GROMACS .gro file of C-alpha atoms in nm:
model
  501
    1UNK     CA    1  14.248  -5.321  -0.268
    2UNK     CA    2  14.408  -5.012  -0.044
    3UNK     CA    3  14.763  -5.179  -0.024
    4UNK     CA    4  14.693  -5.317  -0.364
    5UNK     CA    5  14.739  -4.917  -0.483
    6UNK     CA    6  15.020  -4.819  -0.203
    7UNK     CA    7  15.233  -5.154  -0.366
    8UNK     CA    8  15.217  -4.970  -0.699
    9UNK     CA    9  15.295  -4.666  -0.567
   10UNK     CA   10  15.576  -4.773  -0.413
   11UNK     CA   11  15.721  -4.958  -0.696
   12UNK     CA   12  15.737  -4.589  -0.876
   13UNK     CA   13  15.868  -4.444  -0.618
   14UNK     CA   14  16.161  -4.710  -0.655
   15UNK     CA   15  16.186  -4.676  -1.028
   16UNK     CA   16  16.235  -4.314  -1.012
   17UNK     CA   17  16.454  -4.404  -0.760
   18UNK     CA   18  16.677  -4.640  -1.012
   19UNK     CA   19  16.602  -4.414  -1.261
   20UNK     CA   20  16.838  -4.081  -1.099
   21UNK     CA   21  17.112  -4.276  -1.129
   22UNK     CA   22  17.033  -4.334  -1.487
   23UNK     CA   23  16.857  -4.199  -1.756
   24UNK     CA   24  16.567  -4.270  -1.929
   25UNK     CA   25  16.749  -4.310  -2.210
   26UNK     CA   26  17.033  -4.514  -2.083
   27UNK     CA   27  16.681  -4.775  -1.912
   28UNK     CA   28  16.469  -4.796  -2.221
   29UNK     CA   29  16.826  -4.816  -2.428
   30UNK     CA   30  16.900  -5.150  -2.239
   31UNK     CA   31  16.597  -5.250  -2.148
   32UNK     CA   32  16.458  -5.209  -2.508
   33UNK     CA   33  16.136  -4.996  -2.383
   34UNK     CA   34  15.976  -4.706  -2.592
   35UNK     CA   35  16.130  -4.346  -2.411
   36UNK     CA   36  15.780  -4.226  -2.374
   37UNK     CA   37  15.631  -4.589  -2.159
   38UNK     CA   38  15.924  -4.546  -1.928
   39UNK     CA   39  15.810  -4.110  -1.894
   40UNK     CA   40  15.485  -4.313  -1.886
   41UNK     CA   41  15.602  -4.586  -1.609
   42UNK     CA   42  15.750  -4.263  -1.418
   43UNK     CA   43  15.480  -4.009  -1.395
   44UNK     CA   44  15.254  -4.258  -1.189
   45UNK     CA   45  15.100  -4.519  -1.469
   46UNK     CA   46  15.127  -4.885  -1.457
   47UNK     CA   47  15.441  -5.029  -1.437
   48UNK     CA   48  15.377  -5.344  -1.604
   49UNK     CA   49  15.538  -5.712  -1.507
   50UNK     CA   50  15.743  -5.745  -1.796
   51UNK     CA   51  15.938  -5.361  -1.735
   52UNK     CA   52  16.026  -5.494  -1.388
   53UNK     CA   53  16.153  -5.815  -1.508
   54UNK     CA   54  16.362  -5.645  -1.851
   55UNK     CA   55  16.538  -5.505  -1.474
   56UNK     CA   56  16.590  -5.794  -1.345
   57UNK     CA   57  16.789  -5.897  -1.595
   58UNK     CA   58  16.914  -5.598  -1.826
   59UNK     CA   59  16.982  -5.391  -1.573
   60UNK     CA   60  17.100  -5.656  -1.209
   61UNK     CA   61  16.830  -5.473  -1.017
   62UNK     CA   62  16.760  -5.720  -0.719
   63UNK     CA   63  16.367  -5.817  -0.780
   64UNK     CA   64  16.361  -5.855  -0.357
   65UNK     CA   65  16.395  -5.461  -0.419
   66UNK     CA   66  16.160  -5.309  -0.678
   67UNK     CA   67  15.880  -5.574  -0.563
   68UNK     CA   68  15.862  -5.506  -0.217
   69UNK     CA   69  16.206  -5.295  -0.189
   70UNK     CA   70  16.373  -5.587   0.076
   71UNK     CA   71  16.763  -5.581  -0.003
   72UNK     CA   72  16.984  -5.415  -0.206
   73UNK     CA   73  16.873  -5.185  -0.516
   74UNK     CA   74  17.124  -5.349  -0.763
   75UNK     CA   75  17.239  -5.751  -0.742
   76UNK     CA   76  17.579  -5.603  -0.783
   77UNK     CA   77  17.565  -5.464  -0.437
   78UNK     CA   78  17.592  -5.802  -0.252
   79UNK     CA   79  17.927  -5.922  -0.458
   80UNK     CA   80  18.041  -5.492  -0.337
   81UNK     CA   81  17.975  -5.576   0.048
   82UNK     CA   82  18.169  -5.921   0.005
   83UNK     CA   83  18.445  -5.783  -0.164
   84UNK     CA   84  18.408  -5.482   0.100
   85UNK     CA   85  18.467  -5.694   0.398
   86UNK     CA   86  18.742  -5.875   0.183
   87UNK     CA   87  18.893  -5.594   0.211
   88UNK     CA   88  18.837  -5.618   0.635
   89UNK     CA   89  18.959  -5.943   0.644
   90UNK     CA   90  19.256  -5.838   0.439
   91UNK     CA   91  19.310  -5.522   0.642
   92UNK     CA   92  19.296  -5.739   0.937
   93UNK     CA   93  19.604  -5.968   0.798
   94UNK     CA   94  19.830  -5.630   0.753
   95UNK     CA   95  19.796  -5.557   1.101
   96UNK     CA   96  19.822  -5.840   1.260
   97UNK     CA   97  20.135  -5.911   1.023
   98UNK     CA   98  20.293  -5.622   1.133
   99UNK     CA   99  20.272  -5.707   1.465
  100UNK     CA  100  20.402  -5.968   1.442
  101UNK     CA  101  20.733  -5.807   1.345
  102UNK     CA  102  20.733  -5.670   1.644
  103UNK     CA  103  20.977  -5.841   1.846
  104UNK     CA  104  20.912  -5.943   2.157
  105UNK     CA  105  21.321  -5.774   2.226
  106UNK     CA  106  21.257  -5.456   2.144
  107UNK     CA  107  21.049  -5.328   2.413
  108UNK     CA  108  21.364  -5.333   2.581
  109UNK     CA  109  21.615  -5.005   2.459
  110UNK     CA  110  21.593  -4.674   2.423
  111UNK     CA  111  21.356  -4.769   2.092
  112UNK     CA  112  21.108  -4.924   2.318
  113UNK     CA  113  20.831  -4.610   2.394
  114UNK     CA  114  20.809  -4.612   1.978
  115UNK     CA  115  20.839  -4.958   1.974
  116UNK     CA  116  20.508  -4.997   2.225
  117UNK     CA  117  20.329  -4.739   1.983
  118UNK     CA  118  20.403  -4.865   1.693
  119UNK     CA  119  20.203  -5.203   1.867
  120UNK     CA  120  19.916  -4.955   2.028
  121UNK     CA  121  19.843  -4.903   1.713
  122UNK     CA  122  19.820  -5.223   1.559
  123UNK     CA  123  19.608  -5.283   1.781
  124UNK     CA  124  19.408  -5.042   1.760
  125UNK     CA  125  19.381  -5.125   1.362
  126UNK     CA  126  19.310  -5.480   1.466
  127UNK     CA  127  18.987  -5.330   1.711
  128UNK     CA  128  18.854  -5.111   1.447
  129UNK     CA  129  18.892  -5.376   1.215
  130UNK     CA  130  18.738  -5.608   1.414
  131UNK     CA  131  18.411  -5.333   1.505
  132UNK     CA  132  18.422  -5.275   1.048
  133UNK     CA  133  18.414  -5.695   1.037
  134UNK     CA  134  18.114  -5.696   1.360
  135UNK     CA  135  17.928  -5.402   1.154
  136UNK     CA  136  17.932  -5.508   0.780
  137UNK     CA  137  17.866  -5.911   0.912
  138UNK     CA  138  17.586  -5.863   1.110
  139UNK     CA  139  17.326  -5.751   0.936
  140UNK     CA  140  17.464  -6.096   0.643
  141UNK     CA  141  17.377  -6.333   0.919
  142UNK     CA  142  17.088  -6.158   1.058
  143UNK     CA  143  16.924  -6.202   0.733
  144UNK     CA  144  17.118  -6.589   0.728
  145UNK     CA  145  16.939  -6.656   0.969
  146UNK     CA  146  16.595  -6.594   0.902
  147UNK     CA  147  16.628  -6.796   0.572
  148UNK     CA  148  16.788  -7.048   0.764
  149UNK     CA  149  16.433  -7.057   1.016
  150UNK     CA  150  16.217  -6.990   0.701
  151UNK     CA  151  16.389  -7.315   0.590
  152UNK     CA  152  16.319  -7.506   0.869
  153UNK     CA  153  16.002  -7.442   0.931
  154UNK     CA  154  15.926  -7.571   0.567
  155UNK     CA  155  16.104  -7.851   0.569
  156UNK     CA  156  16.376  -7.755   0.292
  157UNK     CA  157  16.712  -7.980   0.429
  158UNK     CA  158  16.906  -7.931   0.057
  159UNK     CA  159  16.850  -7.558   0.146
  160UNK     CA  160  16.877  -7.552   0.581
  161UNK     CA  161  17.193  -7.756   0.535
  162UNK     CA  162  17.352  -7.413   0.271
  163UNK     CA  163  17.199  -7.175   0.500
  164UNK     CA  164  17.365  -7.341   0.756
  165UNK     CA  165  17.739  -7.430   0.694
  166UNK     CA  166  17.681  -6.980   0.531
  167UNK     CA  167  17.515  -6.884   0.890
  168UNK     CA  168  17.852  -7.020   1.076
  169UNK     CA  169  18.088  -6.944   0.861
  170UNK     CA  170  17.979  -6.528   0.894
  171UNK     CA  171  17.940  -6.685   1.286
  172UNK     CA  172  18.303  -6.652   1.262
  173UNK     CA  173  18.309  -6.297   1.162
  174UNK     CA  174  18.053  -6.109   1.405
  175UNK     CA  175  18.034  -6.075   1.746
  176UNK     CA  176  17.642  -5.993   1.795
  177UNK     CA  177  17.586  -6.256   2.101
  178UNK     CA  178  17.166  -6.246   2.067
  179UNK     CA  179  17.260  -6.321   1.655
  180UNK     CA  180  17.549  -6.600   1.758
  181UNK     CA  181  17.314  -6.776   2.001
  182UNK     CA  182  17.020  -6.760   1.795
  183UNK     CA  183  17.224  -6.942   1.574
  184UNK     CA  184  17.339  -7.222   1.815
  185UNK     CA  185  16.976  -7.252   1.913
  186UNK     CA  186  16.865  -7.268   1.475
  187UNK     CA  187  17.199  -7.561   1.468
  188UNK     CA  188  17.014  -7.700   1.758
  189UNK     CA  189  16.684  -7.731   1.503
  190UNK     CA  190  16.848  -7.871   1.239
  191UNK     CA  191  17.039  -8.167   1.374
  192UNK     CA  192  16.680  -8.235   1.563
  193UNK     CA  193  16.484  -8.192   1.206
  194UNK     CA  194  16.777  -8.356   0.966
  195UNK     CA  195  17.120  -8.476   1.176
  196UNK     CA  196  17.235  -8.633   1.511
  197UNK     CA  197  16.958  -8.630   1.759
  198UNK     CA  198  17.290  -8.643   2.012
  199UNK     CA  199  17.463  -8.403   1.833
  200UNK     CA  200  17.148  -8.172   1.880
  201UNK     CA  201  17.087  -8.223   2.254
  202UNK     CA  202  17.484  -8.108   2.337
  203UNK     CA  203  17.394  -7.787   2.117
  204UNK     CA  204  17.085  -7.711   2.361
  205UNK     CA  205  17.375  -7.814   2.666
  206UNK     CA  206  17.586  -7.559   2.523
  207UNK     CA  207  17.282  -7.318   2.435
  208UNK     CA  208  17.148  -7.342   2.734
  209UNK     CA  209  17.512  -7.290   2.900
  210UNK     CA  210  17.593  -7.018   2.766
  211UNK     CA  211  17.203  -6.827   2.737
  212UNK     CA  212  17.326  -6.916   3.165
  213UNK     CA  213  17.708  -6.767   3.234
  214UNK     CA  214  17.551  -6.462   3.032
  215UNK     CA  215  17.278  -6.319   3.290
  216UNK     CA  216  17.307  -6.174   3.561
  217UNK     CA  217  16.997  -6.280   3.717
  218UNK     CA  218  16.771  -6.611   3.616
  219UNK     CA  219  16.441  -6.432   3.488
  220UNK     CA  220  16.179  -6.558   3.294
  221UNK     CA  221  16.360  -6.693   3.009
  222UNK     CA  222  16.573  -6.911   3.201
  223UNK     CA  223  16.263  -7.144   3.288
  224UNK     CA  224  16.123  -7.142   3.010
  225UNK     CA  225  16.424  -7.276   2.830
  226UNK     CA  226  16.521  -7.520   3.076
  227UNK     CA  227  16.156  -7.597   3.104
  228UNK     CA  228  16.133  -7.665   2.730
  229UNK     CA  229  16.485  -7.895   2.781
  230UNK     CA  230  16.332  -8.084   3.033
  231UNK     CA  231  16.015  -8.163   2.820
  232UNK     CA  232  16.328  -8.215   2.484
  233UNK     CA  233  16.447  -8.500   2.661
  234UNK     CA  234  16.207  -8.620   2.837
  235UNK     CA  235  16.026  -8.681   2.476
  236UNK     CA  236  16.315  -8.857   2.402
  237UNK     CA  237  16.341  -9.058   2.693
  238UNK     CA  238  16.663  -8.962   2.933
  239UNK     CA  239  16.482  -8.962   3.249
  240UNK     CA  240  16.781  -8.974   3.385
  241UNK     CA  241  16.918  -8.636   3.246
  242UNK     CA  242  16.558  -8.478   3.306
  243UNK     CA  243  16.528  -8.554   3.663
  244UNK     CA  244  16.905  -8.401   3.706
  245UNK     CA  245  16.827  -8.106   3.546
  246UNK     CA  246  16.525  -8.030   3.713
  247UNK     CA  247  16.681  -8.062   4.027
  248UNK     CA  248  16.961  -7.835   3.930
  249UNK     CA  249  16.689  -7.580   3.798
  250UNK     CA  250  16.508  -7.617   4.103
  251UNK     CA  251  16.808  -7.531   4.388
  252UNK     CA  252  16.842  -7.259   4.108
  253UNK     CA  253  16.588  -7.050   4.169
  254UNK     CA  254  16.445  -7.202   4.497
  255UNK     CA  255  16.610  -6.884   4.664
  256UNK     CA  256  16.475  -6.630   4.450
  257UNK     CA  257  16.135  -6.492   4.551
  258UNK     CA  258  16.074  -6.387   4.208
  259UNK     CA  259  16.038  -6.725   4.093
  260UNK     CA  260  15.919  -6.946   4.382
  261UNK     CA  261  15.649  -7.017   4.090
  262UNK     CA  262  15.922  -7.226   3.897
  263UNK     CA  263  16.034  -7.391   4.152
  264UNK     CA  264  15.759  -7.579   4.279
  265UNK     CA  265  15.728  -7.616   3.845
  266UNK     CA  266  16.057  -7.768   3.889
  267UNK     CA  267  15.998  -7.942   4.123
  268UNK     CA  268  15.673  -8.096   3.951
  269UNK     CA  269  15.898  -8.155   3.604
  270UNK     CA  270  16.124  -8.349   3.856
  271UNK     CA  271  15.855  -8.570   4.043
  272UNK     CA  272  15.733  -8.687   3.653
  273UNK     CA  273  16.084  -8.822   3.597
  274UNK     CA  274  16.096  -9.031   3.932
  275UNK     CA  275  15.779  -9.156   3.867
  276UNK     CA  276  15.915  -9.336   3.528
  277UNK     CA  277  16.219  -9.453   3.739
  278UNK     CA  278  16.125  -9.630   3.924
  279UNK     CA  279  16.013  -9.346   4.253
  280UNK     CA  280  15.684  -9.345   4.310
  281UNK     CA  281  15.616  -9.318   4.587
  282UNK     CA  282  15.885  -8.971   4.630
  283UNK     CA  283  15.733  -8.851   4.287
  284UNK     CA  284  15.398  -8.910   4.372
  285UNK     CA  285  15.381  -8.729   4.686
  286UNK     CA  286  15.647  -8.450   4.546
  287UNK     CA  287  15.302  -8.406   4.331
  288UNK     CA  288  15.110  -8.405   4.597
  289UNK     CA  289  15.307  -8.096   4.713
  290UNK     CA  290  15.432  -7.938   4.455
  291UNK     CA  291  15.197  -7.936   4.234
  292UNK     CA  292  14.916  -7.729   4.377
  293UNK     CA  293  15.127  -7.459   4.431
  294UNK     CA  294  15.223  -7.414   4.023
  295UNK     CA  295  15.040  -7.139   3.802
  296UNK     CA  296  14.747  -7.281   3.682
  297UNK     CA  297  14.853  -7.302   3.331
  298UNK     CA  298  15.130  -7.542   3.442
  299UNK     CA  299  14.890  -7.689   3.675
  300UNK     CA  300  14.637  -7.746   3.361
  301UNK     CA  301  14.853  -7.921   3.154
  302UNK     CA  302  14.998  -8.128   3.410
  303UNK     CA  303  14.779  -8.236   3.557
  304UNK     CA  304  14.788  -8.581   3.387
  305UNK     CA  305  15.089  -8.663   3.514
  306UNK     CA  306  14.925  -8.645   3.878
  307UNK     CA  307  14.646  -8.912   3.702
  308UNK     CA  308  14.879  -9.097   3.593
  309UNK     CA  309  15.146  -9.118   3.940
  310UNK     CA  310  14.796  -9.193   4.101
  311UNK     CA  311  14.721  -9.527   3.831
  312UNK     CA  312  15.110  -9.638   3.878
  313UNK     CA  313  15.060  -9.628   4.296
  314UNK     CA  314  14.764  -9.791   4.294
  315UNK     CA  315  14.558  -9.515   4.461
  316UNK     CA  316  14.293  -9.470   4.132
  317UNK     CA  317  14.326  -9.874   4.031
  318UNK     CA  318  14.206  -9.966   3.626
  319UNK     CA  319  13.841 -10.036   3.550
  320UNK     CA  320  13.811  -9.721   3.653
  321UNK     CA  321  13.727  -9.503   3.377
  322UNK     CA  322  13.306  -9.488   3.435
  323UNK     CA  323  13.440  -9.224   3.736
  324UNK     CA  324  13.676  -9.009   3.496
  325UNK     CA  325  13.573  -8.768   3.228
  326UNK     CA  326  13.714  -8.927   2.900
  327UNK     CA  327  13.636  -8.720   2.646
  328UNK     CA  328  13.918  -8.456   2.752
  329UNK     CA  329  14.181  -8.539   2.522
  330UNK     CA  330  14.442  -8.573   2.798
  331UNK     CA  331  14.248  -8.761   3.062
  332UNK     CA  332  14.153  -9.050   2.782
  333UNK     CA  333  14.582  -8.976   2.671
  334UNK     CA  334  14.678  -9.029   3.029
  335UNK     CA  335  14.400  -9.333   3.100
  336UNK     CA  336  14.428  -9.531   2.821
  337UNK     CA  337  14.787  -9.681   2.797
  338UNK     CA  338  14.664  -9.805   3.185
  339UNK     CA  339  14.418  -9.962   3.058
  340UNK     CA  340  14.595 -10.175   2.820
  341UNK     CA  341  14.749 -10.317   3.127
  342UNK     CA  342  14.457 -10.533   3.221
  343UNK     CA  343  14.536 -10.713   2.941
  344UNK     CA  344  14.186 -10.782   2.859
  345UNK     CA  345  14.019 -10.775   2.450
  346UNK     CA  346  13.703 -10.768   2.578
  347UNK     CA  347  13.763 -10.426   2.805
  348UNK     CA  348  13.938 -10.232   2.556
  349UNK     CA  349  13.677 -10.285   2.350
  350UNK     CA  350  13.455 -10.107   2.520
  351UNK     CA  351  13.659  -9.887   2.623
  352UNK     CA  352  13.740  -9.740   2.282
  353UNK     CA  353  13.348  -9.755   2.186
  354UNK     CA  354  13.331  -9.483   2.495
  355UNK     CA  355  13.586  -9.322   2.331
  356UNK     CA  356  13.491  -9.312   1.979
  357UNK     CA  357  13.183  -9.101   2.105
  358UNK     CA  358  13.401  -8.834   2.207
  359UNK     CA  359  13.597  -8.528   2.054
  360UNK     CA  360  13.895  -8.695   2.179
  361UNK     CA  361  13.859  -8.906   1.782
  362UNK     CA  362  13.947  -8.576   1.634
  363UNK     CA  363  14.253  -8.482   1.842
  364UNK     CA  364  14.562  -8.602   1.598
  365UNK     CA  365  14.786  -8.610   1.911
  366UNK     CA  366  14.613  -8.880   2.082
  367UNK     CA  367  14.610  -9.101   1.794
  368UNK     CA  368  14.941  -9.293   1.879
  369UNK     CA  369  14.712  -9.447   2.160
  370UNK     CA  370  14.384  -9.441   1.977
  371UNK     CA  371  14.473  -9.619   1.710
  372UNK     CA  372  14.719  -9.950   1.848
  373UNK     CA  373  14.411 -10.000   2.073
  374UNK     CA  374  14.167 -10.000   1.801
  375UNK     CA  375  14.401 -10.223   1.638
  376UNK     CA  376  14.481 -10.461   1.918
  377UNK     CA  377  14.049 -10.506   1.997
  378UNK     CA  378  14.026 -10.593   1.581
  379UNK     CA  379  14.268 -10.872   1.589
  380UNK     CA  380  14.095 -11.078   1.808
  381UNK     CA  381  13.774 -10.981   1.714
  382UNK     CA  382  13.806 -10.906   1.374
  383UNK     CA  383  14.049 -10.957   1.067
  384UNK     CA  384  14.395 -11.007   1.239
  385UNK     CA  385  14.527 -10.950   0.842
  386UNK     CA  386  14.397 -10.599   0.794
  387UNK     CA  387  14.454 -10.479   1.155
  388UNK     CA  388  14.867 -10.532   1.096
  389UNK     CA  389  14.797 -10.377   0.790
  390UNK     CA  390  14.612 -10.087   0.995
  391UNK     CA  391  14.888 -10.051   1.236
  392UNK     CA  392  15.182 -10.088   0.996
  393UNK     CA  393  15.008  -9.832   0.744
  394UNK     CA  394  14.938  -9.542   1.064
  395UNK     CA  395  15.283  -9.598   1.140
  396UNK     CA  396  15.456  -9.600   0.797
  397UNK     CA  397  15.252  -9.228   0.809
  398UNK     CA  398  15.355  -9.089   1.191
  399UNK     CA  399  15.739  -9.126   1.035
  400UNK     CA  400  15.649  -8.976   0.719
  401UNK     CA  401  15.551  -8.675   0.902
  402UNK     CA  402  15.799  -8.666   1.124
  403UNK     CA  403  15.588  -8.759   1.475
  404UNK     CA  404  15.799  -9.110   1.524
  405UNK     CA  405  16.179  -8.963   1.686
  406UNK     CA  406  16.447  -9.082   1.485
  407UNK     CA  407  16.605  -9.376   1.792
  408UNK     CA  408  16.530  -9.681   1.886
  409UNK     CA  409  16.403  -9.583   2.202
  410UNK     CA  410  16.088  -9.516   2.015
  411UNK     CA  411  16.129  -9.810   1.731
  412UNK     CA  412  16.092 -10.039   2.059
  413UNK     CA  413  15.804  -9.915   2.147
  414UNK     CA  414  15.672  -9.955   1.782
  415UNK     CA  415  15.812 -10.325   1.747
  416UNK     CA  416  15.679 -10.408   2.134
  417UNK     CA  417  15.338 -10.327   2.048
  418UNK     CA  418  15.324 -10.523   1.688
  419UNK     CA  419  15.412 -10.845   1.967
  420UNK     CA  420  15.131 -10.741   2.133
  421UNK     CA  421  14.926 -10.701   1.797
  422UNK     CA  422  15.068 -11.083   1.722
  423UNK     CA  423  14.953 -11.240   2.030
  424UNK     CA  424  14.623 -11.092   2.010
  425UNK     CA  425  14.616 -11.185   1.671
  426UNK     CA  426  14.803 -11.571   1.759
  427UNK     CA  427  15.121 -11.557   1.573
  428UNK     CA  428  15.227 -11.713   1.929
  429UNK     CA  429  15.571 -11.764   1.734
  430UNK     CA  430  15.656 -11.495   1.558
  431UNK     CA  431  15.559 -11.291   1.866
  432UNK     CA  432  15.810 -11.452   2.057
  433UNK     CA  433  16.048 -11.427   1.767
  434UNK     CA  434  16.006 -11.064   1.766
  435UNK     CA  435  16.005 -11.019   2.181
  436UNK     CA  436  16.307 -11.234   2.249
  437UNK     CA  437  16.493 -10.953   1.996
  438UNK     CA  438  16.382 -10.680   2.145
  439UNK     CA  439  16.493 -10.790   2.546
  440UNK     CA  440  16.811 -10.768   2.299
  441UNK     CA  441  16.770 -10.452   2.206
  442UNK     CA  442  16.645 -10.300   2.562
  443UNK     CA  443  16.935 -10.440   2.693
  444UNK     CA  444  17.220 -10.298   2.474
  445UNK     CA  445  16.999  -9.950   2.419
  446UNK     CA  446  17.240  -9.658   2.430
  447UNK     CA  447  17.362  -9.499   2.839
  448UNK     CA  448  17.119  -9.220   2.929
  449UNK     CA  449  16.807  -9.357   2.752
  450UNK     CA  450  16.496  -9.520   2.865
  451UNK     CA  451  16.235  -9.804   2.712
  452UNK     CA  452  15.887  -9.542   2.883
  453UNK     CA  453  15.732  -9.763   3.158
  454UNK     CA  454  15.446  -9.823   3.060
  455UNK     CA  455  15.608  -9.997   2.756
  456UNK     CA  456  15.822 -10.171   2.948
  457UNK     CA  457  15.488 -10.383   3.117
  458UNK     CA  458  15.359 -10.449   2.811
  459UNK     CA  459  15.655 -10.590   2.635
  460UNK     CA  460  15.694 -10.790   3.038
  461UNK     CA  461  15.317 -10.904   3.010
  462UNK     CA  462  15.409 -11.027   2.671
  463UNK     CA  463  15.654 -11.268   2.803
  464UNK     CA  464  15.413 -11.412   3.036
  465UNK     CA  465  15.110 -11.357   2.814
  466UNK     CA  466  15.275 -11.562   2.565
  467UNK     CA  467  15.290 -12.024   2.545
  468UNK     CA  468  15.609 -12.068   2.723
  469UNK     CA  469  15.936 -12.241   2.516
  470UNK     CA  470  16.228 -12.399   2.681
  471UNK     CA  471  16.439 -12.070   2.474
  472UNK     CA  472  16.177 -11.858   2.592
  473UNK     CA  473  16.230 -11.922   2.977
  474UNK     CA  474  16.514 -11.649   3.016
  475UNK     CA  475  16.214 -11.373   2.906
  476UNK     CA  476  15.908 -11.545   3.144
  477UNK     CA  477  16.194 -11.493   3.443
  478UNK     CA  478  16.285 -11.161   3.313
  479UNK     CA  479  15.929 -11.063   3.353
  480UNK     CA  480  15.849 -11.225   3.677
  481UNK     CA  481  16.144 -11.001   3.845
  482UNK     CA  482  16.068 -10.704   3.669
  483UNK     CA  483  15.696 -10.710   3.848
  484UNK     CA  484  15.734 -10.807   4.167
  485UNK     CA  485  16.028 -10.506   4.201
  486UNK     CA  486  15.798 -10.284   4.069
  487UNK     CA  487  15.535 -10.372   4.365
  488UNK     CA  488  15.780 -10.378   4.685
  489UNK     CA  489  15.878  -9.964   4.508
  490UNK     CA  490  15.523  -9.911   4.510
  491UNK     CA  491  15.366  -9.942   4.187
  492UNK     CA  492  15.019 -10.159   4.259
  493UNK     CA  493  14.937 -10.119   3.955
  494UNK     CA  494  15.114 -10.439   3.894
  495UNK     CA  495  15.028 -10.635   4.175
  496UNK     CA  496  14.857 -10.894   3.983
  497UNK     CA  497  15.062 -10.939   3.711
  498UNK     CA  498  15.251 -11.047   4.005
  499UNK     CA  499  14.967 -11.292   4.089
  500UNK     CA  500  14.958 -11.403   3.771
  501UNK     CA  501  15.364 -11.437   3.715
   0.00000   0.00000   0.00000
């Protein structure tokens, strides 16, 4: 209630401020409001919304200003500001024209001092105009960036697109490094949400490079920015670039005593990418060395990566889930994908029932692990058609909520799960066709992106377990080679699959 009273008082104060520029009679005439009512409003009477609407319609009062005090008092002030900025641009053109008239040869001779003085004055005028344009554009650009951030958060693509174009035009006049860096970040977010993900990554790379070159010393913000970029790369299956970035960052901070903790954290990030790319022995060794030396919160968040590496290496055998507290979402999210390597629907069914009784079922972030397993179990023990409908409905919903990256790898992973579902449902011919199609898609992926190792394993398990045909021999041979190569590199979790191959 106190806030409402304060708003009433503030609105009355702004009405008084506005009327000081006019007269009560003029306001009464133009808004069609009795003069006695105007007098009452000015002296603290309750101001009706209809009067505020008349001020906006008839006298061009800015509604944001009259209600909450934001922006200029008049809607006409923005065009005036634009005109002033345009005048500055005209001054800039005039200045540059004056510079252009100065011939280089005129700097030599008896009048050279006069010419140099004219050049000096012209450049002074140019600097003044640049400063003026920067001052005028800074506030406008900051306002547009605030609105752009809000549009991105609300998912308004059309509004965000218009604001982004306006911000890019204003940025040509603004010299404020912080605002320009913020624009680069927001443009990256726009491309990430609505446009080209590769361009979004390029913008993030550029913004990160600008951040690094604009500072003499590395700091916590550098660590945060690089950390976030590495996570983005991994989330979008660019493991090799994530590995390079983490290694470079670790080298940069290694000799900074105040950031020595960051050296260990970047080493952990590099190790997780190594385990994804075939380097399980080196990756697990680095995790064992560096993870205990990280900050508590980081160590807690990335302990799952350590468990995953141990599962890959066979240190934690499959089917040892009884020893793992799967009631916690992080462990369930790590172990469930590995459990699928057993290719045993009975075991998966028991595991799902165990987890179904825990709080993990309420965690939306782990549904992408739980739902495919539930569908696989249902395809064997219940209705295949029902399982397929559940599977398709789930991923359609995930796409609509923006939880599926818009790239070829994410869609290939979903289709690998679909092929497994077809196989479990007894649709061998359909599963083989999809499996062959997936092999082509995986081999034709853009350079720098890779299907995650576990999903590659699911794909090759399908190739091994589906009934063989002459046209399917290449898929079976590739699967056999895949598992033998990984076991030789230390991925002992695949050892049983080499026996079946």
